[in-house]
Amino acid sequence: MKLCLTYSLAIIGVTATQSISAVSSTYTNPILPGWHSDPSCVFVPERNNTTFCTTSSFTVFPGLPIYASNDLLNWKLASNAFNRPSQAPGIIGAPRQRDGFFAATLRHHDGVFFLVVSFSWGYPPQRILTNCIFSSRDPYRDDAWTDPITFPVTSIDPDIFWDDDGQAYVTYPGGSEAGIYQATLDPTTGDIGPAYKLWSGSGRPYPEGPHMYRKDGYYYLSVAEGGTELGHLQSMARSKALSGPYESYPANPILTNRNTTEYFQAVGHADLFQDASQNWWGVALSTRSGPTWDKFPDITNDSVLYRPNSTYPMGRETVLFPVTWRQGEWPIMEPVRGLMTGWPIFPSAKKLPGDGPFVNDPDVLDFEPGSKLPSHLVYWRAPNPASYVISPSGHPNTLRLKCSTANLTTSSDFDPRDGLTLIMRRQTTTLFTFSVDIAFSPRALEEETGVTLFLTQSQHIDLGIVLLKAGGHLIPHFRLRTINETATVPGAIIKQVPRD
C-alpha cells in the first residue's frame, strides 16, 4: 500500500488576584496554542528584552522549537534546536510514538543559550534513554545550534542551573529512586560529579520536571508531581544551602487545577521567569478538556490510562500565569484560567529577527521556485529529502511528494527508516479553514493522497483521494476515515470522485 500525504494538522475556584499590586493587563490562555507541552522559558535582557521558550517535540522533525516574544503574547518561531538528522540519528528509526526529545530546560548564561533535554528511543527493556545539551549564541538561526553533548544521567526532565560562583548543576528526578537529585555539570564536556538527593517531593507520585531558582538567599526547587493528567500539580521547596536540607512549601501544591471544574486541567510542569520590569511570570502545560476523564486500555503496555471523555483536539498547550514573589517569601502563582489578569503587558510591534512565522499566523503557501519549506512545517521522524521537492521541472509553484510504501497507520512489519511521506503544521485553533490543491494520478490499488488531523500513527482522521475497485475497475474515491486504537470510531465514508 502506498500513500502520499500533503499536509497534516498535528493534534500533534478562587483566584489570588489580590496579591498582584499593579494589575493592568488581561490576556487569554493558551499563549502557545496547540501541541506545546512541557514549556521552559528564559528572559534575556541583552536580546532586546526578549523572552525565549521551548516545548517538547518527541519524534517530530525539526524539533525543540525556540519561540521568541517581546510581550509574552505574540510568539515567533525563532529557530529549531534540533534541525539536522545528524544531531540525533536515532530519530530516523524511532519505533515508538513517544520517542524523541521531550521536557527540555532552556537557559541563558554568559551570552550562550543552553538547552538540556532527554532523548528516548525504543521499547523496554532495550529502551535507550540519554540526556544531552544543545547550545547556541544566536537563537534566531537553526545552524547556530550545536550538535548535542551527552551527559551520563539515565533519567528524564533535566534542569540546568548556575550558582553564584559560576558552577553549573544538573537537577533531575531519580527514576526508580524516588525524589529529585543533583550533580555538578560541565556543559561544555558533559562531565558530571557525584549525585546527591535534594528532596523527596511533597508525597505525591511522579516527582519530575524540576527547576532550580536562586532568590533572596534561598534556593527554590519547583517540581511537577501527580502525573501529567487530572492529578497534575506543581510543588515547591526551598533551602539556604544548595545541597539542602529543603523545606516544603506549607500549602503545597503551589499550583494546580486538580479537583476543580475548571475547563483548563492537567496544569503542571511549570517554569518561572521575570520580565523587563522585574515582574515574575510562569508557564505550564494544560489541556482544555474539563475535569471528566474515563478509563481506556493502554495497548502499549497492558495498563490503564485515564483519558478525557470530552474532546480536546488541541492537546497539551502552554499557558501563562502571573506570579507574585515578595522578598524572602514563597511565590504566589495565580490559578490558570482562560481569561487572566496580571502584570502590565505592553503589546509589541511584532518585530523580531528571523524568517519564522508568528504562532497563529495564517498560511498561504505557493512553493515558489528556489524557496525552502517554511520552518514551522514538520515531519513525523526525519524525512527523506527526495520525497519533498519544491517546484520540480515543469511544475512551478508546487510541492511534489513521493509516495511512501506505508500508510499513516502502517503495519506490524513497518520499518520507521522507510519513512512516511507526511508534512504537517501544528493546529493552533479549533475553528479554521484549511485547503490544499492536489494534482494526483494514482495507478495502484489503495494509492492515496489527502489531508489528515494527526496525533500519532494510531490516532488520526484522514480525508483522502484513494484508488479503489468499483465495477471491475480502479476508480478514484473520496474516503473519510478515523483511526483510533483505544476507542470505537465510525466506519469509513467512501464516495466516488465525480468524473467532471
Short mmCIF file of C-alpha atoms in Angstrom, two decimals, residues 31-484:
data_model
loop_
_atom_site.label_atom_id
_atom_site.label_comp_id
_atom_site.label_asym_id
_atom_site.label_seq_id
_atom_site.Cartn_x
_atom_site.Cartn_y
_atom_site.Cartn_z
CA ILE A 31 -0.29 31.67 24.78
CA LEU A 32 1.15 28.82 22.68
CA PRO A 33 -1.98 27.08 21.40
CA GLY A 34 -1.97 23.56 20.07
CA TRP A 35 0.60 20.93 20.89
CA HIS A 36 3.17 22.80 23.01
CA SER A 37 3.79 20.63 26.07
CA ASP A 38 6.43 20.88 28.82
CA PRO A 39 7.33 24.57 28.31
CA SER A 40 10.52 26.16 29.58
CA CYS A 41 11.27 29.88 29.21
CA VAL A 42 14.05 32.34 29.88
CA PHE A 43 14.07 36.16 29.77
CA VAL A 44 17.17 37.66 28.14
CA PRO A 45 17.50 41.46 28.61
CA GLU A 46 20.55 41.73 26.34
CA ARG A 47 18.45 40.32 23.49
CA ASN A 48 16.19 43.38 23.38
CA ASN A 49 14.26 42.28 26.47
CA THR A 50 13.07 39.15 24.72
CA THR A 51 11.67 36.01 26.32
CA PHE A 52 12.51 32.68 24.70
CA CYS A 53 10.59 29.43 25.22
CA THR A 54 10.91 25.83 24.09
CA THR A 55 8.50 22.89 24.19
CA SER A 56 8.65 19.13 23.68
CA SER A 57 8.71 17.72 20.15
CA PHE A 58 9.19 13.93 20.60
CA THR A 59 9.57 12.31 17.13
CA VAL A 60 8.72 15.45 15.16
CA PHE A 61 11.43 16.91 12.93
CA PRO A 62 12.61 19.63 13.04
CA GLY A 63 12.17 19.62 16.78
CA LEU A 64 12.77 21.51 20.01
CA PRO A 65 11.24 24.74 18.68
CA ILE A 66 12.52 28.02 20.08
CA TYR A 67 9.89 30.76 20.30
CA ALA A 68 10.63 34.45 20.94
CA SER A 69 8.42 37.26 22.24
CA ASN A 70 8.80 40.85 23.40
CA ASP A 71 5.39 40.98 25.06
CA LEU A 72 4.56 37.40 26.17
CA LEU A 73 1.51 37.47 23.89
CA ASN A 74 2.89 37.33 20.36
CA TRP A 75 5.30 34.44 19.81
CA LYS A 76 7.53 33.94 16.80
CA LEU A 77 9.29 30.73 15.81
CA ALA A 78 12.92 31.83 16.10
CA SER A 79 14.62 28.51 15.30
CA ASN A 80 14.59 24.78 15.90
CA ALA A 81 17.41 23.48 18.09
CA PHE A 82 17.04 20.01 16.55
CA ASN A 83 17.27 20.81 12.84
CA ARG A 84 19.73 18.27 11.39
CA PRO A 85 19.16 14.49 11.44
CA SER A 86 22.86 14.11 12.24
CA GLN A 87 22.21 15.69 15.65
CA ALA A 88 20.21 12.59 16.65
CA PRO A 89 20.41 9.84 14.01
CA GLY A 90 18.23 7.55 16.12
CA ILE A 91 15.18 9.69 15.41
CA ILE A 92 15.01 8.26 11.87
CA GLY A 93 14.24 4.76 13.13
CA ALA A 94 12.46 5.63 16.38
CA PRO A 95 9.88 2.83 16.78
CA ARG A 96 7.59 4.34 19.42
CA GLN A 97 5.20 7.26 19.03
CA ARG A 98 6.61 8.68 22.29
CA ASP A 99 10.27 8.51 21.32
CA GLY A 100 12.44 11.55 20.69
CA PHE A 101 13.12 14.77 22.60
CA PHE A 102 10.94 15.90 25.50
CA ALA A 103 10.84 18.08 28.63
CA ALA A 104 13.74 20.43 27.89
CA THR A 105 15.02 23.27 30.05
CA LEU A 106 16.09 26.46 28.25
CA ARG A 107 18.52 28.85 29.95
CA HIS A 108 20.94 31.67 29.04
CA HIS A 109 24.37 32.11 30.63
CA ASP A 110 27.28 34.37 29.62
CA GLY A 111 25.87 35.08 26.17
CA VAL A 112 25.08 31.44 25.36
CA PHE A 113 21.72 29.68 25.21
CA PHE A 114 21.75 26.20 26.72
CA LEU A 115 19.03 23.62 26.16
CA VAL A 116 19.21 20.41 28.21
CA VAL A 117 16.81 17.66 27.23
CA SER A 118 16.02 13.96 27.42
CA PHE A 119 16.05 11.70 24.36
CA SER A 120 14.27 8.34 24.37
CA TRP A 121 14.40 5.56 21.77
CA GLY A 122 12.89 2.08 21.67
CA TYR A 123 10.86 -0.29 23.83
CA PRO A 124 11.80 -1.55 27.29
CA PRO A 125 13.95 -3.38 28.26
CA GLN A 126 16.05 -2.28 25.26
CA ARG A 127 14.90 1.34 25.58
CA ILE A 128 17.68 3.88 25.22
CA LEU A 129 17.39 6.98 27.41
CA THR A 130 20.03 9.65 27.29
CA ASN A 131 20.33 13.32 28.15
CA CYS A 132 22.12 15.99 26.19
CA ILE A 133 22.95 19.67 25.87
CA PHE A 134 22.41 21.87 22.81
CA SER A 135 23.90 25.37 22.81
CA SER A 136 23.76 28.46 20.61
CA ARG A 137 24.92 32.06 20.54
CA ASP A 138 22.19 33.05 18.07
CA PRO A 139 18.69 31.74 18.84
CA TYR A 140 17.38 33.03 15.50
CA ARG A 141 19.47 30.68 13.37
CA ASP A 142 18.99 26.93 13.07
CA ASP A 143 22.59 26.34 12.09
CA ALA A 144 23.87 28.14 15.20
CA TRP A 145 22.65 25.28 17.40
CA THR A 146 25.43 22.82 18.12
CA ASP A 147 25.42 19.07 17.91
CA PRO A 148 24.31 17.76 21.31
CA ILE A 149 26.76 16.88 24.07
CA THR A 150 25.55 13.90 26.10
CA PHE A 151 25.92 13.55 29.86
CA PRO A 152 25.51 10.35 31.93
CA VAL A 153 22.15 10.83 33.62
CA THR A 154 19.72 7.99 32.92
CA SER A 155 16.59 9.83 33.97
CA ILE A 156 14.21 12.34 32.40
CA ASP A 157 13.43 16.07 32.58
CA PRO A 158 16.87 17.56 33.34
CA ASP A 159 17.31 21.13 34.56
CA ILE A 160 20.46 23.24 34.32
CA PHE A 161 21.27 25.87 36.95
CA TRP A 162 24.29 28.12 37.59
CA ASP A 163 25.12 29.09 41.16
CA ASP A 164 26.59 32.46 42.11
CA ASP A 165 30.14 31.13 41.72
CA GLY A 166 29.50 30.11 38.10
CA GLN A 167 29.33 26.36 38.74
CA ALA A 168 26.64 24.63 36.70
CA TYR A 169 24.42 21.89 38.11
CA VAL A 170 22.05 19.38 36.58
CA THR A 171 18.91 18.56 38.57
CA TYR A 172 16.74 15.59 37.67
CA PRO A 173 14.20 13.08 39.03
CA GLY A 174 15.61 9.88 40.47
CA GLY A 175 13.54 7.48 38.39
CA SER A 176 13.28 4.25 40.36
CA GLU A 177 14.93 6.10 43.25
CA ALA A 178 12.05 8.47 44.08
CA GLY A 179 12.95 12.09 44.62
CA ILE A 180 14.96 14.86 43.00
CA TYR A 181 18.73 14.58 42.59
CA GLN A 182 21.52 16.94 41.60
CA ALA A 183 25.13 16.86 40.43
CA THR A 184 27.70 19.31 39.15
CA LEU A 185 27.78 19.57 35.36
CA ASP A 186 30.31 20.83 32.84
CA PRO A 187 28.05 21.94 29.96
CA THR A 188 30.98 22.03 27.54
CA THR A 189 32.02 18.39 28.05
CA GLY A 190 29.04 16.66 29.66
CA ASP A 191 31.10 15.59 32.68
CA ILE A 192 29.13 15.38 35.93
CA GLY A 193 30.07 14.95 39.56
CA PRO A 194 28.66 12.62 42.23
CA ALA A 195 24.88 12.82 42.57
CA TYR A 196 23.10 13.64 45.82
CA LYS A 197 19.44 13.77 46.78
CA LEU A 198 17.81 17.17 47.28
CA TRP A 199 14.20 16.42 48.12
CA SER A 200 11.74 13.54 48.17
CA GLY A 201 8.87 15.69 46.92
CA SER A 202 5.64 16.55 48.68
CA GLY A 203 4.43 12.95 48.84
CA ARG A 204 2.56 12.85 45.53
CA PRO A 205 3.62 10.35 42.87
CA TYR A 206 5.94 11.00 39.94
CA PRO A 207 8.09 13.96 41.07
CA GLU A 208 9.65 15.21 37.83
CA GLY A 209 10.35 18.30 35.73
CA PRO A 210 12.48 20.06 38.39
CA HIS A 211 13.63 23.66 38.06
CA MET A 212 16.01 25.48 40.41
CA TYR A 213 15.89 29.24 41.19
CA ARG A 214 18.10 31.46 43.36
CA LYS A 215 16.36 34.35 45.15
CA ASP A 216 16.84 36.35 48.36
CA GLY A 217 19.36 33.96 49.86
CA TYR A 218 17.26 30.86 49.15
CA TYR A 219 17.45 28.08 46.62
CA TYR A 220 13.94 27.31 45.41
CA LEU A 221 13.17 23.91 43.89
CA SER A 222 9.99 23.65 41.81
CA VAL A 223 8.78 20.16 40.87
CA ALA A 224 5.86 18.72 38.88
CA GLU A 225 4.02 15.86 40.60
CA GLY A 226 0.97 13.68 40.17
CA GLY A 227 1.50 12.67 36.54
CA THR A 228 0.53 14.71 33.53
CA GLU A 229 -3.23 14.04 33.79
CA LEU A 230 -6.01 15.22 36.12
CA GLY A 231 -3.81 14.96 39.21
CA HIS A 232 -1.03 17.11 37.75
CA LEU A 233 0.31 19.79 40.10
CA GLN A 234 3.34 21.87 40.98
CA SER A 235 5.08 21.68 44.36
CA MET A 236 7.92 23.74 45.79
CA ALA A 237 10.62 23.53 48.44
CA ARG A 238 13.47 25.81 49.46
CA SER A 239 16.78 25.77 51.30
CA LYS A 240 19.51 28.17 52.40
CA ALA A 241 22.07 25.71 51.02
CA LEU A 242 22.04 24.30 47.50
CA SER A 243 22.50 20.73 48.70
CA GLY A 244 19.75 21.08 51.31
CA PRO A 245 18.01 20.28 53.52
CA TYR A 246 14.89 21.53 51.71
CA GLU A 247 11.69 22.57 53.49
CA SER A 248 8.39 22.08 51.67
CA TYR A 249 6.06 24.95 50.96
CA PRO A 250 3.47 24.55 53.75
CA ALA A 251 0.49 24.77 51.39
CA ASN A 252 1.75 22.51 48.58
CA PRO A 253 0.70 22.18 45.84
CA ILE A 254 1.68 25.70 44.93
CA LEU A 255 -0.13 25.47 41.55
CA THR A 256 -2.85 23.09 40.32
CA ASN A 257 -6.34 22.86 38.86
CA ARG A 258 -6.98 19.35 40.18
CA ASN A 259 -10.28 18.67 41.97
CA THR A 260 -11.91 21.65 40.25
CA THR A 261 -14.49 22.00 37.49
CA GLU A 262 -12.21 24.31 35.51
CA TYR A 263 -12.02 23.99 31.74
CA PHE A 264 -8.21 24.11 31.94
CA GLN A 265 -6.95 20.87 33.52
CA ALA A 266 -3.68 18.94 33.96
CA VAL A 267 -1.85 22.16 34.92
CA GLY A 268 1.78 21.50 35.80
CA HIS A 269 5.35 21.14 34.55
CA ALA A 270 5.79 24.84 35.30
CA ASP A 271 8.75 27.17 34.81
CA LEU A 272 9.24 30.71 36.20
CA PHE A 273 10.96 33.79 34.79
CA GLN A 274 10.99 37.59 35.09
CA ASP A 275 10.14 40.31 32.57
CA ALA A 276 11.83 43.65 31.86
CA SER A 277 10.00 45.24 34.82
CA GLN A 278 11.28 42.51 37.18
CA ASN A 279 7.78 41.07 37.50
CA TRP A 280 7.55 37.30 37.74
CA TRP A 281 5.61 35.04 35.40
CA GLY A 282 5.14 31.33 34.98
CA VAL A 283 4.35 28.96 32.14
CA ALA A 284 2.89 25.48 32.42
CA LEU A 285 1.25 22.84 30.29
CA SER A 286 -2.51 22.45 30.40
CA THR A 287 -5.35 20.77 28.50
CA ARG A 288 -8.64 22.41 27.57
CA SER A 289 -10.52 19.26 28.47
CA GLY A 290 -12.62 19.84 31.55
CA PRO A 291 -12.43 17.52 34.57
CA THR A 292 -14.28 14.42 33.32
CA TRP A 293 -12.00 11.56 32.31
CA ASP A 294 -12.68 7.91 31.54
CA LYS A 295 -10.60 4.74 31.67
CA PHE A 296 -9.17 3.34 28.46
CA PRO A 297 -6.70 0.47 27.95
CA ASP A 298 -3.15 1.41 27.11
CA ILE A 299 -2.33 -1.01 24.32
CA THR A 300 1.38 -0.31 24.57
CA ASN A 301 1.93 -1.86 27.99
CA ASP A 302 -1.29 -3.56 29.13
CA SER A 303 -2.10 -0.93 31.74
CA VAL A 304 -4.92 1.58 32.18
CA LEU A 305 -4.82 5.20 31.15
CA TYR A 306 -7.27 7.96 32.04
CA ARG A 307 -8.42 9.93 29.05
CA PRO A 308 -11.00 12.74 28.89
CA ASN A 309 -14.39 11.70 27.59
CA SER A 310 -14.71 15.20 26.23
CA THR A 311 -12.83 16.17 23.11
CA TYR A 312 -9.71 18.29 23.38
CA PRO A 313 -8.05 18.15 19.97
CA MET A 314 -5.53 20.86 20.82
CA GLY A 315 -3.54 18.55 23.09
CA ARG A 316 -1.26 19.81 25.85
CA GLU A 317 -0.78 23.56 25.42
CA THR A 318 1.35 26.28 27.02
CA VAL A 319 -0.41 28.63 29.43
CA LEU A 320 0.87 31.80 31.13
CA PHE A 321 0.16 32.95 34.69
CA PRO A 322 1.41 35.91 36.78
CA VAL A 323 3.44 35.28 39.91
CA THR A 324 3.82 37.47 42.99
CA TRP A 325 7.16 36.80 44.66
CA ARG A 326 7.94 39.15 47.51
CA GLN A 327 11.38 39.30 49.10
CA GLY A 328 12.10 36.33 51.32
CA GLU A 329 8.63 34.84 50.81
CA TRP A 330 7.18 31.97 48.82
CA PRO A 331 5.88 32.78 45.34
CA ILE A 332 2.13 33.11 44.80
CA MET A 333 1.12 31.60 41.47
CA GLU A 334 -2.21 32.66 40.01
CA PRO A 335 -4.50 29.73 39.12
CA VAL A 336 -4.69 29.09 35.40
CA ARG A 337 -7.86 30.25 33.66
CA GLY A 338 -8.80 31.11 30.11
CA LEU A 339 -9.11 34.83 30.80
CA MET A 340 -6.27 36.04 33.01
CA THR A 341 -5.48 39.30 34.79
CA GLY A 342 -1.88 40.07 35.58
CA TRP A 343 1.13 42.33 35.46
CA PRO A 344 1.33 45.09 32.85
CA ILE A 345 1.90 43.77 29.34
CA PHE A 346 2.77 46.11 26.51
CA PRO A 347 1.94 44.67 23.07
CA SER A 348 4.91 44.91 20.75
CA ALA A 349 5.10 45.76 17.07
CA LYS A 350 5.89 42.09 16.38
CA LYS A 351 9.34 43.00 15.08
CA LEU A 352 11.75 40.18 15.79
CA PRO A 353 14.64 38.79 13.75
CA GLY A 354 14.40 35.69 11.60
CA ASP A 355 12.12 34.29 8.93
CA GLY A 356 9.89 32.14 11.12
CA PRO A 357 6.19 32.92 11.44
CA PHE A 358 4.30 34.09 14.48
CA VAL A 359 2.13 31.48 16.13
CA ASN A 360 -1.42 31.78 14.78
CA ASP A 361 -0.29 33.48 11.56
CA PRO A 362 -2.28 32.18 8.59
CA ASP A 363 -0.54 30.16 5.88
CA VAL A 364 -0.71 30.83 2.15
CA LEU A 365 1.96 28.59 0.62
CA ASP A 366 2.70 28.70 -3.11
CA PHE A 367 6.04 26.85 -3.09
CA GLU A 368 7.81 29.37 -5.27
CA PRO A 369 10.80 28.13 -7.30
CA GLY A 370 14.01 28.41 -5.29
CA SER A 371 12.18 28.68 -1.96
CA LYS A 372 12.51 26.43 1.07
CA LEU A 373 9.85 24.72 3.11
CA PRO A 374 8.75 27.06 5.93
CA SER A 375 10.41 26.36 9.27
CA HIS A 376 7.13 25.66 11.08
CA LEU A 377 6.28 22.70 8.83
CA VAL A 378 7.36 19.42 10.39
CA TYR A 379 7.68 15.71 9.65
CA TRP A 380 6.97 12.54 11.62
CA ARG A 381 10.57 11.49 12.21
CA ALA A 382 13.37 12.78 10.00
CA PRO A 383 12.31 12.86 6.33
CA ASN A 384 13.74 11.54 3.10
CA PRO A 385 14.51 14.83 1.30
CA ALA A 386 13.91 13.21 -2.10
CA SER A 387 10.25 12.75 -1.16
CA TYR A 388 9.65 16.51 -0.94
CA VAL A 389 10.62 18.66 -3.93
CA ILE A 390 9.60 22.29 -4.36
CA SER A 391 8.72 23.38 -7.91
CA PRO A 392 10.19 20.44 -9.83
CA SER A 393 10.98 20.95 -13.51
CA GLY A 394 7.83 21.75 -15.45
CA HIS A 395 5.72 22.17 -12.31
CA PRO A 396 6.40 25.59 -10.77
CA ASN A 397 4.65 26.62 -7.56
CA THR A 398 4.03 23.05 -6.46
CA LEU A 399 5.31 20.67 -3.82
CA ARG A 400 5.95 17.22 -5.28
CA LEU A 401 5.51 14.37 -2.82
CA LYS A 402 6.84 10.90 -3.48
CA CYS A 403 4.59 8.12 -2.23
CA SER A 404 5.79 6.15 0.77
CA THR A 405 5.28 2.40 0.94
CA ALA A 406 3.27 2.54 4.17
CA ASN A 407 0.16 4.49 5.01
CA LEU A 408 -0.10 6.62 8.14
CA THR A 409 -1.15 3.76 10.40
CA THR A 410 1.42 1.34 8.92
CA SER A 411 1.53 -2.34 9.92
CA SER A 412 3.46 -4.65 12.22
CA ASP A 413 6.28 -5.05 9.69
CA PHE A 414 6.74 -1.29 9.23
CA ASP A 415 10.33 -0.11 9.44
CA PRO A 416 10.40 3.57 10.51
CA ARG A 417 13.57 4.02 8.48
CA ASP A 418 11.47 3.57 5.34
CA GLY A 419 9.73 6.82 6.22
CA LEU A 420 6.26 8.29 5.82
CA THR A 421 5.51 10.94 3.23
CA LEU A 422 3.79 13.30 5.62
CA ILE A 423 4.31 17.02 6.14
CA MET A 424 2.48 18.84 8.92
CA ARG A 425 1.80 22.07 10.74
CA ARG A 426 0.58 22.35 14.31
CA GLN A 427 -3.11 23.01 14.73
CA THR A 428 -3.34 26.29 16.64
CA THR A 429 -7.08 26.97 16.61
CA THR A 430 -10.27 24.94 16.76
CA LEU A 431 -12.09 26.93 14.06
CA PHE A 432 -10.28 27.34 10.77
CA THR A 433 -10.40 26.85 7.01
CA PHE A 434 -7.80 24.53 5.52
CA SER A 435 -7.49 23.66 1.84
CA VAL A 436 -4.95 22.10 -0.49
CA ASP A 437 -4.91 21.99 -4.28
CA ILE A 438 -3.97 18.48 -5.37
CA ALA A 439 -2.80 17.04 -8.68
CA PHE A 440 -2.92 13.27 -8.32
CA SER A 441 -2.81 10.43 -10.85
CA PRO A 442 -2.93 7.17 -8.88
CA ARG A 443 -2.12 3.91 -10.64
CA ALA A 444 -2.18 1.21 -7.97
CA LEU A 445 -4.91 -0.07 -5.67
CA GLU A 446 -5.07 1.88 -2.37
CA GLU A 447 -2.71 4.58 -3.60
CA GLU A 448 -3.83 7.66 -1.68
CA THR A 449 -3.20 11.33 -1.03
CA GLY A 450 -5.02 13.82 1.16
CA VAL A 451 -5.06 15.70 4.43
CA THR A 452 -5.13 14.42 7.99
CA LEU A 453 -5.77 15.50 11.55
CA PHE A 454 -2.84 13.65 13.05
CA LEU A 455 -1.98 12.87 16.66
CA THR A 456 0.01 9.65 16.29
CA GLN A 457 0.12 6.76 13.87
CA SER A 458 -2.58 5.07 15.96
CA GLN A 459 -4.82 8.15 16.18
CA HIS A 460 -5.67 10.26 13.13
CA ILE A 461 -8.59 11.36 10.93
CA ASP A 462 -7.91 11.24 7.18
CA LEU A 463 -9.71 12.80 4.21
CA GLY A 464 -8.13 11.37 1.09
CA ILE A 465 -8.43 10.55 -2.58
CA VAL A 466 -7.77 6.83 -2.90
CA LEU A 467 -7.83 4.39 -5.81
CA LEU A 468 -10.36 1.62 -5.11
CA LYS A 469 -12.09 -1.11 -7.11
CA ALA A 470 -15.57 -0.37 -8.47
CA GLY A 471 -17.32 -2.34 -11.20
CA GLY A 472 -14.16 -4.23 -12.05
CA HIS A 473 -12.12 -1.04 -12.48
CA LEU A 474 -9.79 1.04 -10.33
CA ILE A 475 -11.54 4.36 -9.76
CA PRO A 476 -10.61 7.35 -7.54
CA HIS A 477 -12.79 7.72 -4.44
CA PHE A 478 -13.06 10.20 -1.62
CA ARG A 479 -12.51 8.44 1.71
CA LEU A 480 -13.03 9.86 5.18
CA ARG A 481 -11.91 7.54 7.96
CA THR A 482 -10.83 7.65 11.58
CA ILE A 483 -8.07 5.55 13.10
CA ASN A 484 -8.09 5.17 16.89
#
